[in-house]
CSV table of C-alpha atoms and ligand atoms in Angstrom, one decimal:
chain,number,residue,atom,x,y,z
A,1,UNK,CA,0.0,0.0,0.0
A,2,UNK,CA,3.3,2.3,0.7
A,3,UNK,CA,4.1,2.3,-2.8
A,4,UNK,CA,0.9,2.3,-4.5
A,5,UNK,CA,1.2,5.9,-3.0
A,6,UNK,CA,3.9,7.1,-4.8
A,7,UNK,CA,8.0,7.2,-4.1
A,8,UNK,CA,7.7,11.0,-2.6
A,9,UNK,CA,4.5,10.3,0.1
A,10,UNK,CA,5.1,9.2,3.8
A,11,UNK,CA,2.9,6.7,4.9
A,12,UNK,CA,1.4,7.2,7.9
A,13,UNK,CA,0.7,4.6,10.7
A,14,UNK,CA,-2.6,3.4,10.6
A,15,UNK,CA,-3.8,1.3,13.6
A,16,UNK,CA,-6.4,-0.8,11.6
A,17,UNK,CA,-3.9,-1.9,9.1
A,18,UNK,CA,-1.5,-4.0,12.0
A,19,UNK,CA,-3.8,-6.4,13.6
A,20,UNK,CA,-2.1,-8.1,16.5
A,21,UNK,CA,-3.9,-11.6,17.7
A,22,UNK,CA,-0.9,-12.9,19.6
A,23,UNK,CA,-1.8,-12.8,23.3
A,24,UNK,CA,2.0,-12.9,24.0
A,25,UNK,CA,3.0,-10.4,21.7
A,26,UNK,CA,0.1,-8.1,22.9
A,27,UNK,CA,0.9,-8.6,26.5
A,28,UNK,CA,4.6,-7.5,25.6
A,29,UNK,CA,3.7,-4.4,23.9
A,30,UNK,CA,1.3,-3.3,26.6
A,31,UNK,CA,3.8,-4.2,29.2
A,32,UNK,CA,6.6,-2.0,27.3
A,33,UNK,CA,3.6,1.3,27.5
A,34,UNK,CA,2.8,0.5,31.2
A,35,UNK,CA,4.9,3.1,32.7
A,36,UNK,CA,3.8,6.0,29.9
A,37,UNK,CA,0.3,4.7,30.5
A,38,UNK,CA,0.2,5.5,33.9
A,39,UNK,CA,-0.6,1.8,35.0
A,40,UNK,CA,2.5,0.8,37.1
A,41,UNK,CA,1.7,1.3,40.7
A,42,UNK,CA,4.9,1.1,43.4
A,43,UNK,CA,4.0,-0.4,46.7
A,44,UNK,CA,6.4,-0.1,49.8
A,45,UNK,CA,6.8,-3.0,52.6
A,46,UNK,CA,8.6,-1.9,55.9
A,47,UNK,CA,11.9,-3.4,57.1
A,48,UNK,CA,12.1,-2.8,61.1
A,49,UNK,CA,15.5,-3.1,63.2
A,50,UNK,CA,16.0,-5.7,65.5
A,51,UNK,CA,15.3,-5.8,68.7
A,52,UNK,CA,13.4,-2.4,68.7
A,53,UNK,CA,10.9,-3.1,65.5
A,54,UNK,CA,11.3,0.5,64.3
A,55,UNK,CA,10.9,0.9,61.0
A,56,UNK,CA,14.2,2.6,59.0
A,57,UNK,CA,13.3,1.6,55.5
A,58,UNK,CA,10.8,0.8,53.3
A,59,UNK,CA,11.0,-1.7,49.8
A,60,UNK,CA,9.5,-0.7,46.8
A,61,UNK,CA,7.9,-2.9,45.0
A,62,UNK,CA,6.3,-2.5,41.6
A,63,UNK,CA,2.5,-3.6,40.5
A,64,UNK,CA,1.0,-3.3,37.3
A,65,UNK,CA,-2.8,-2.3,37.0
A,66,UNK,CA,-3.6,-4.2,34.2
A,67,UNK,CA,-6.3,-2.7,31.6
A,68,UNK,CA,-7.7,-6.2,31.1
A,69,UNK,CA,-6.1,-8.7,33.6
A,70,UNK,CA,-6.3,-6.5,36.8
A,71,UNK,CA,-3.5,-5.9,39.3
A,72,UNK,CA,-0.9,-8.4,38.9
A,73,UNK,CA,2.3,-8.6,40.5
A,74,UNK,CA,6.0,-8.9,39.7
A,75,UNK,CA,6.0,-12.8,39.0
A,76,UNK,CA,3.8,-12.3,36.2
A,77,UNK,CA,5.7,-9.8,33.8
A,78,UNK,CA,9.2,-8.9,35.3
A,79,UNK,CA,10.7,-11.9,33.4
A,80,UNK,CA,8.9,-10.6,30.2
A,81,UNK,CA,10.2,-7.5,30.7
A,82,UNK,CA,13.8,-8.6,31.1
A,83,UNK,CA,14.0,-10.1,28.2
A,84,UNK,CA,11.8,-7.8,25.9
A,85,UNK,CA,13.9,-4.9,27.7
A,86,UNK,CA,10.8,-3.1,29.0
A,87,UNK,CA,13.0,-3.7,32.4
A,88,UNK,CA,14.5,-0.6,31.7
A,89,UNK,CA,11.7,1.8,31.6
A,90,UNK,CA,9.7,0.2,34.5
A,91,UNK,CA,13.2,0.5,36.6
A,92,UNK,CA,13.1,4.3,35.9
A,93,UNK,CA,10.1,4.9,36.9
A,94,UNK,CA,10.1,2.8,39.8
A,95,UNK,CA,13.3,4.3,41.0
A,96,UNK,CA,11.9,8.1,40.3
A,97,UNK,CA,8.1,7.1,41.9
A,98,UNK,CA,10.8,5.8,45.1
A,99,UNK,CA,12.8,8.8,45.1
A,100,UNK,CA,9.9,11.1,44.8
A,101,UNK,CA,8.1,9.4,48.0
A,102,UNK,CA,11.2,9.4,49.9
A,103,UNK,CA,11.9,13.0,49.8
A,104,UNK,CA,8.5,13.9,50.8
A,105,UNK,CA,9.0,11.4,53.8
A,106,UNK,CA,11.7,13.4,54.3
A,107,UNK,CA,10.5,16.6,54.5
A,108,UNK,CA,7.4,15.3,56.4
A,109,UNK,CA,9.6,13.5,58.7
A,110,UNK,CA,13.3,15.0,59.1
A,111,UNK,CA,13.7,13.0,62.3
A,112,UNK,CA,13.0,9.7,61.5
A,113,UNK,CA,13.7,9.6,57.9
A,114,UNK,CA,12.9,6.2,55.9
A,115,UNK,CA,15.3,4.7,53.3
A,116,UNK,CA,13.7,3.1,50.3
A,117,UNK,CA,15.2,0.5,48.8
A,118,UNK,CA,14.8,-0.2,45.3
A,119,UNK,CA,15.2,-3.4,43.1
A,120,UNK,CA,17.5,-3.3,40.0
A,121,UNK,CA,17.4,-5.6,37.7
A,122,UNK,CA,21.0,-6.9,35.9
A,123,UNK,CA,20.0,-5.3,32.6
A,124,UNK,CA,20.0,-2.1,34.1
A,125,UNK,CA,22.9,-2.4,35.6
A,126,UNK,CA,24.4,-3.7,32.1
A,127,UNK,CA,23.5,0.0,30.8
A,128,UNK,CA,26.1,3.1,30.6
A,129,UNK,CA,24.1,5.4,31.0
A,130,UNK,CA,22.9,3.8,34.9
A,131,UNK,CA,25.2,5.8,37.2
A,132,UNK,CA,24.0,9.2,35.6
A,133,UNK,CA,20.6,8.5,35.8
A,134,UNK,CA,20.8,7.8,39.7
A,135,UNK,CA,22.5,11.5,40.2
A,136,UNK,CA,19.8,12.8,37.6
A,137,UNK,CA,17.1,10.9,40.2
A,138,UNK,CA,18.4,12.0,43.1
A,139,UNK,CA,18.7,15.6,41.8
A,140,UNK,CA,15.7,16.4,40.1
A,141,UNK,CA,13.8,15.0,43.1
A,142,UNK,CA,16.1,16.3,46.0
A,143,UNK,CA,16.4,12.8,47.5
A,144,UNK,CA,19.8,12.4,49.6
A,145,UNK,CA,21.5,9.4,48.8
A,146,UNK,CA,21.8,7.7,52.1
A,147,UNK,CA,18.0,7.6,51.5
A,148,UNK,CA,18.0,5.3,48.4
A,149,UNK,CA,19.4,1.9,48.8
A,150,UNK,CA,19.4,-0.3,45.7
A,151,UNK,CA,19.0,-4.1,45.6
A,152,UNK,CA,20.2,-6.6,43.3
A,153,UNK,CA,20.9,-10.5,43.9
A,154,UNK,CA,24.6,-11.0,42.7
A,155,UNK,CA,24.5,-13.4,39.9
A,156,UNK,CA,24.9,-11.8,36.8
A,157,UNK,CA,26.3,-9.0,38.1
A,158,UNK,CA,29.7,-10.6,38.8
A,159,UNK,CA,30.2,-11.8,35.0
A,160,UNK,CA,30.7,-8.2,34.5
A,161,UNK,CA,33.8,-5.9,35.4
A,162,UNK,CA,31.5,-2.8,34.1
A,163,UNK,CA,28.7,-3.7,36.0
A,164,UNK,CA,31.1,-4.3,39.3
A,165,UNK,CA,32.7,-0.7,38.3
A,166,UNK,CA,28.9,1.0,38.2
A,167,UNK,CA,28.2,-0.4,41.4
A,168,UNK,CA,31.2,1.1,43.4
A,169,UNK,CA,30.6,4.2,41.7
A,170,UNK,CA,26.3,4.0,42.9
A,171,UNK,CA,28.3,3.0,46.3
A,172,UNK,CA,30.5,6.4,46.2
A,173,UNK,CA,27.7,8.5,45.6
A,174,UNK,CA,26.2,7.7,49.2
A,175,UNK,CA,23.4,5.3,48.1
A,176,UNK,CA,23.5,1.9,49.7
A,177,UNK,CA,24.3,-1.6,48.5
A,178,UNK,CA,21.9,-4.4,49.3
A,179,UNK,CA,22.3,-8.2,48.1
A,180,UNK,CA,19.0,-9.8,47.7
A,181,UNK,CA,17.9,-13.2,47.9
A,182,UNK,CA,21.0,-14.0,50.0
A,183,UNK,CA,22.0,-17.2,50.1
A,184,UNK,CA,20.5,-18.9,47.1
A,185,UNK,CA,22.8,-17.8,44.6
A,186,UNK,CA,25.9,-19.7,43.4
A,187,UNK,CA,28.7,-17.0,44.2
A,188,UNK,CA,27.4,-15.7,47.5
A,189,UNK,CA,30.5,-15.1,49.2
A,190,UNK,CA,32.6,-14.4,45.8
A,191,UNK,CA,29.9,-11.8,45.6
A,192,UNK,CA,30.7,-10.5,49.4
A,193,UNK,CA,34.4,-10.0,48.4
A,194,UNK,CA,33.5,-8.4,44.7
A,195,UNK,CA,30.9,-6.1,45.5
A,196,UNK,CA,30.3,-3.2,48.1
A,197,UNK,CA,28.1,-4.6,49.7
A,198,UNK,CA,26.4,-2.5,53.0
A,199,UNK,CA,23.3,-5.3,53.5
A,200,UNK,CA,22.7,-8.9,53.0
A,201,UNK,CA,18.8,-9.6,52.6
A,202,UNK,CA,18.9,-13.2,53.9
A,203,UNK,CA,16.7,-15.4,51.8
A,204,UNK,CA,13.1,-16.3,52.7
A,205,UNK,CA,13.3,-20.0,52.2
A,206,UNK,CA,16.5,-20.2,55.2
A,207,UNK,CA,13.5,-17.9,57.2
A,208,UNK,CA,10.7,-20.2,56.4
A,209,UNK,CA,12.8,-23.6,57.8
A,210,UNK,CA,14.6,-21.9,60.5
A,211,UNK,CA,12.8,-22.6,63.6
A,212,UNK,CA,12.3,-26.3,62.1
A,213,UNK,CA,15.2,-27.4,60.0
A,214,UNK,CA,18.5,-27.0,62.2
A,215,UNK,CA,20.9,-26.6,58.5
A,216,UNK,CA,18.7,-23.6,57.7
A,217,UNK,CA,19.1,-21.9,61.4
A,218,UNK,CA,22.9,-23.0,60.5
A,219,UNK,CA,22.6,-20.7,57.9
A,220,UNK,CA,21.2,-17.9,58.8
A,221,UNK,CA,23.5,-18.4,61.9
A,222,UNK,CA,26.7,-18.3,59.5
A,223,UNK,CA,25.4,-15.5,57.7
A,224,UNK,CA,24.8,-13.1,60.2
A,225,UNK,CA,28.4,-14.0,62.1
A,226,UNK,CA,30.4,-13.4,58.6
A,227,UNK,CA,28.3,-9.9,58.1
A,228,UNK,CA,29.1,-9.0,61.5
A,229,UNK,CA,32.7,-9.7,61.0
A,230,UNK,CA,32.5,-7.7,57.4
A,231,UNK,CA,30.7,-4.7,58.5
A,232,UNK,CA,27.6,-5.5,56.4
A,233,UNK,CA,23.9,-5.2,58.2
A,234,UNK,CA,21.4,-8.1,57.7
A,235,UNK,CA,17.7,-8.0,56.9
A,236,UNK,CA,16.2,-11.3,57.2
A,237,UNK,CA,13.3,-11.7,54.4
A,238,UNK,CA,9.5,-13.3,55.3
A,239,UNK,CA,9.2,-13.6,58.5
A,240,UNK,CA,5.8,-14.2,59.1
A,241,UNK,CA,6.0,-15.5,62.8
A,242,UNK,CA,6.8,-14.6,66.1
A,243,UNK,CA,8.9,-17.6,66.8
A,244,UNK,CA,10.9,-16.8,63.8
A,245,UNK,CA,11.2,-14.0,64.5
A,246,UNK,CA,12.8,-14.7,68.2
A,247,UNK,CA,15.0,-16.9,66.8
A,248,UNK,CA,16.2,-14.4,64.6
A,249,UNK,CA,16.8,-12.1,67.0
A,250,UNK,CA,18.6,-14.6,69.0
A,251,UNK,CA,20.7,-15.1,66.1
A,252,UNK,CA,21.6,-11.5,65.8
A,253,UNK,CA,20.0,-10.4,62.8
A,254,UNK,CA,19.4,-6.5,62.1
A,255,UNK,CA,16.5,-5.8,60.6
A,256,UNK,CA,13.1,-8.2,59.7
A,257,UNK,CA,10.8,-7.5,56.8
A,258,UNK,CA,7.7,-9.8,56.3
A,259,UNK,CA,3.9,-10.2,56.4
A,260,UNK,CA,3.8,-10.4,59.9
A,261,UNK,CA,4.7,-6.8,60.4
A,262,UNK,CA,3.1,-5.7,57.0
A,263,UNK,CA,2.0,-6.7,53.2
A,264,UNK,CA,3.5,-4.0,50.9
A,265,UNK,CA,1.4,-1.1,51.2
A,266,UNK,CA,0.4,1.8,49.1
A,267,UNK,CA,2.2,4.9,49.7
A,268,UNK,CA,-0.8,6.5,51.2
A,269,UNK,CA,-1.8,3.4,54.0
A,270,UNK,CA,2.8,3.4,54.5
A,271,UNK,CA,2.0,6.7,56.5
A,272,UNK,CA,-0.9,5.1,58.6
A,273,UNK,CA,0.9,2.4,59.3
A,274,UNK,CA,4.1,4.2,60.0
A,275,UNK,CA,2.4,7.1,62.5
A,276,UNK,CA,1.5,3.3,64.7
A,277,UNK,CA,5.1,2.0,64.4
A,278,UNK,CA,6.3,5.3,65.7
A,279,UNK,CA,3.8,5.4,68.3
A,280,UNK,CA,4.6,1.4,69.1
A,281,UNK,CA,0.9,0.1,68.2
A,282,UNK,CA,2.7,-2.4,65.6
A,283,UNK,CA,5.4,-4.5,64.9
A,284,UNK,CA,5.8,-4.5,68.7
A,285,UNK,CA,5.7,-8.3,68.9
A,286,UNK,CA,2.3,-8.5,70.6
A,287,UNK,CA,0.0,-9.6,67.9
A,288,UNK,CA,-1.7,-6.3,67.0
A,289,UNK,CA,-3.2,-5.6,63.6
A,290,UNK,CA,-5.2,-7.7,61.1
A,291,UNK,CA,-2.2,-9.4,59.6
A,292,UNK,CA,-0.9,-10.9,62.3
A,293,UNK,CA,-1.1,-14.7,62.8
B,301,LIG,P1,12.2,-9.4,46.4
B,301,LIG,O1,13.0,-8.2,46.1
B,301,LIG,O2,12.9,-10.5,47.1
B,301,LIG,O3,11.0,-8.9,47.3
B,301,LIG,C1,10.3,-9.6,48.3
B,301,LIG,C2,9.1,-10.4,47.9
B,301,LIG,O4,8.6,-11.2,48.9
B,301,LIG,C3,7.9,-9.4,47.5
B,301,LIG,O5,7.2,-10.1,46.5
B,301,LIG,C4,7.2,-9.4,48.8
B,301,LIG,O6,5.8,-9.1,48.6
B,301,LIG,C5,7.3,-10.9,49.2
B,301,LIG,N1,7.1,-11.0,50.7
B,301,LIG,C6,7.4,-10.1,51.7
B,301,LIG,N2,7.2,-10.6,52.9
B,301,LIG,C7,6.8,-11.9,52.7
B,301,LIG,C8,6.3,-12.9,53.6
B,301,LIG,O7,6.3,-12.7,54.9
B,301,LIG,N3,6.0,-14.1,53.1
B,301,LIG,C9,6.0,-14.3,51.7
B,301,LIG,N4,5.6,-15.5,51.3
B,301,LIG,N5,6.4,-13.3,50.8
B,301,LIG,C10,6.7,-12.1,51.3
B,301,LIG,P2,6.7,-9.3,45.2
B,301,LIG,O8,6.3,-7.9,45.5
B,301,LIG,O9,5.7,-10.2,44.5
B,301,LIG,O10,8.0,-9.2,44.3
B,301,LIG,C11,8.7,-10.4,43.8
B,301,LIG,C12,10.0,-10.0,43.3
B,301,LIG,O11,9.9,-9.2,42.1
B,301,LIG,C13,10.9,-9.2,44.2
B,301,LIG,O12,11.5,-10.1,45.1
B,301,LIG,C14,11.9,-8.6,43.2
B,301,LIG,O13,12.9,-9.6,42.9
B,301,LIG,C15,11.0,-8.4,42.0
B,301,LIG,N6,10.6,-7.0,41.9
B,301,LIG,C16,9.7,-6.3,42.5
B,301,LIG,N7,9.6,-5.0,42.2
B,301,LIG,C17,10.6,-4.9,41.3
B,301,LIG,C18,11.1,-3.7,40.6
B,301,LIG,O14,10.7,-2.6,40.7
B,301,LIG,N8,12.2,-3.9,39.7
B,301,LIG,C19,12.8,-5.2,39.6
B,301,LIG,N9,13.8,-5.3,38.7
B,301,LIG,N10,12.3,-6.3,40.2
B,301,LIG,C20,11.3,-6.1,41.1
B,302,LIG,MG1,14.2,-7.0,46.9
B,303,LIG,MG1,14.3,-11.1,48.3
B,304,LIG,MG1,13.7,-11.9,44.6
């Protein structure tokens, strides 16, 4: 039809002409206009401090408000988005949404400021241009960078002497260094020695078997001791219980983060559930609030 128009015309896209029936390739071509669509929503969980259950930090964690489909959550399009390499634009926008909130907590809060921890995936990280658009973040939003704290599990990062050298320089900005998933990936401690690290998330599955299985107490046990010895804080991930989370205290963990203190929350319901932490009404380790089992 182009050239039946003649050499000098320019077509112009029409949307009836390109009729799409693939689900898969239609869910990958929404997915990639998520964020400019407005349909990405960013959720925040709380991470406390052990023993006093304060909350110091906050993770971010994307949604997407599917036109169709409704809300669905990171396990059903992150992988799709890795390897279409809508990663990338969902990762800005979740780090700018994040930066945006934490400043304002900031500012509504100068005493007990909240970090917010962010998820970066390895393509991201693969990317030149990564480093500059932190500063630009942090600028344009007026978030400090002890407030930002990105995450990243340490597999692919390692194959990667750029990646490594983007890293230390996010690290020599001020913005924290967390490993996620801790534990579960193949080059855990090579990934200690490489990499900046300021905190070890310990893995869920050691926090579901600890207070059963003695090797996953072990551990967490071993974890904690060689963090301690390295200067590197620990957050332990799920905890869901009290007895776990005893027994992770007792272990000498740092900080908690799981559904027993709080599902991720929107960024509206984070401030009600924060003005209880401050005032001690959750997270206190009597079983207060809906959530708790
Ligand atoms: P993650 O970074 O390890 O985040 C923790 C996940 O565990 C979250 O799932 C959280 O809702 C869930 N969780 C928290 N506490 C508990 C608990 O007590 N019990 C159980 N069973 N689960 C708990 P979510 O939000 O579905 O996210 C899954 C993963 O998707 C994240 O794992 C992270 O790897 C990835 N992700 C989330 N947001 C982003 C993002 O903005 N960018 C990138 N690249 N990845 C993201
Ligand atoms: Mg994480
Ligand atoms: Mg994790
Ligand atoms: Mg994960």
């Amino acid at each position: 039809a182009a050239k039946a128009n003649g050499k000098n015309r320019v077509q112009v896209f029409e949307p009836g002409l390109l009729r799409v029936d693939n689900p898969r390739v239609t869910f990958e071509w929404q997915l990639a206009a998520a964020a400019a669509a407005n349909e990405l929503v960013v959720h925040y969980q709380p991470i406390l401090d052990l023993p006093g259950l304060q909350c110091t930090a906050v993770e971010a964690l994307v949604r997407w408000q599917h036109p169709e489909r409704g809300l669905l959550y990171p396990g059903d399009f992150i992988d799709v988005a890795e390897r279409t390499g809508a990663i990338i634009g969902i990762g800005a926008f979740v780090m700018r949404r994040a930066c945006l909130d934490a400043a304002a907590w900031r500012k509504a809060n100068p005493g007990a400021p909240l970090a917010v921890h962010v998820n970066v995936s390895a393509h991201e990280l693969d990317r030149e241009g990564f480093v500059d658009s932190i500063i630009g973040c942090l600028a344009d939003t007026g978030t400090l960078a002890k407030d930002l704290v990105v995450e990243l599990t340490e597999t692919v990062v390692l194959d990667s002497p750029a990646a490594i050298g983007r890293l230390r320089a996010i690290g020599a900005l001020g913005v924290g260094i967390a490993l996620d998933d801790f534990g579960t990936g193949y080059a855990s401690l090579t990934s200690l020695r490489a990499l900046p690290v300021d905190v070890v998330k310990i893995d869920m599955s050691f926090v579901a078997g600890a207070v059963s299985i003695p090797s996953d107490r072990s551990v967490i046990e071993a974890i904690v001791r060689l963090c301690a010895q390295l200067g590197i804080a620990t957050v332990a991930e799920g905890v869901e219980r009290l007895d776990q989370e005893r027994l992770l205290g007792d272990l000498g963990a740092g900080g908690v983060q799981g559904y027993r203190y709080s599902r991720p929350l929107s960024a509206a319901d984070l401030t009600g559930w924060l003005a209880d932490n401050r005032a001690g009404a959750n997270g206190s380790g009597a079983d207060v609030g809906g959530l708790l089992r």
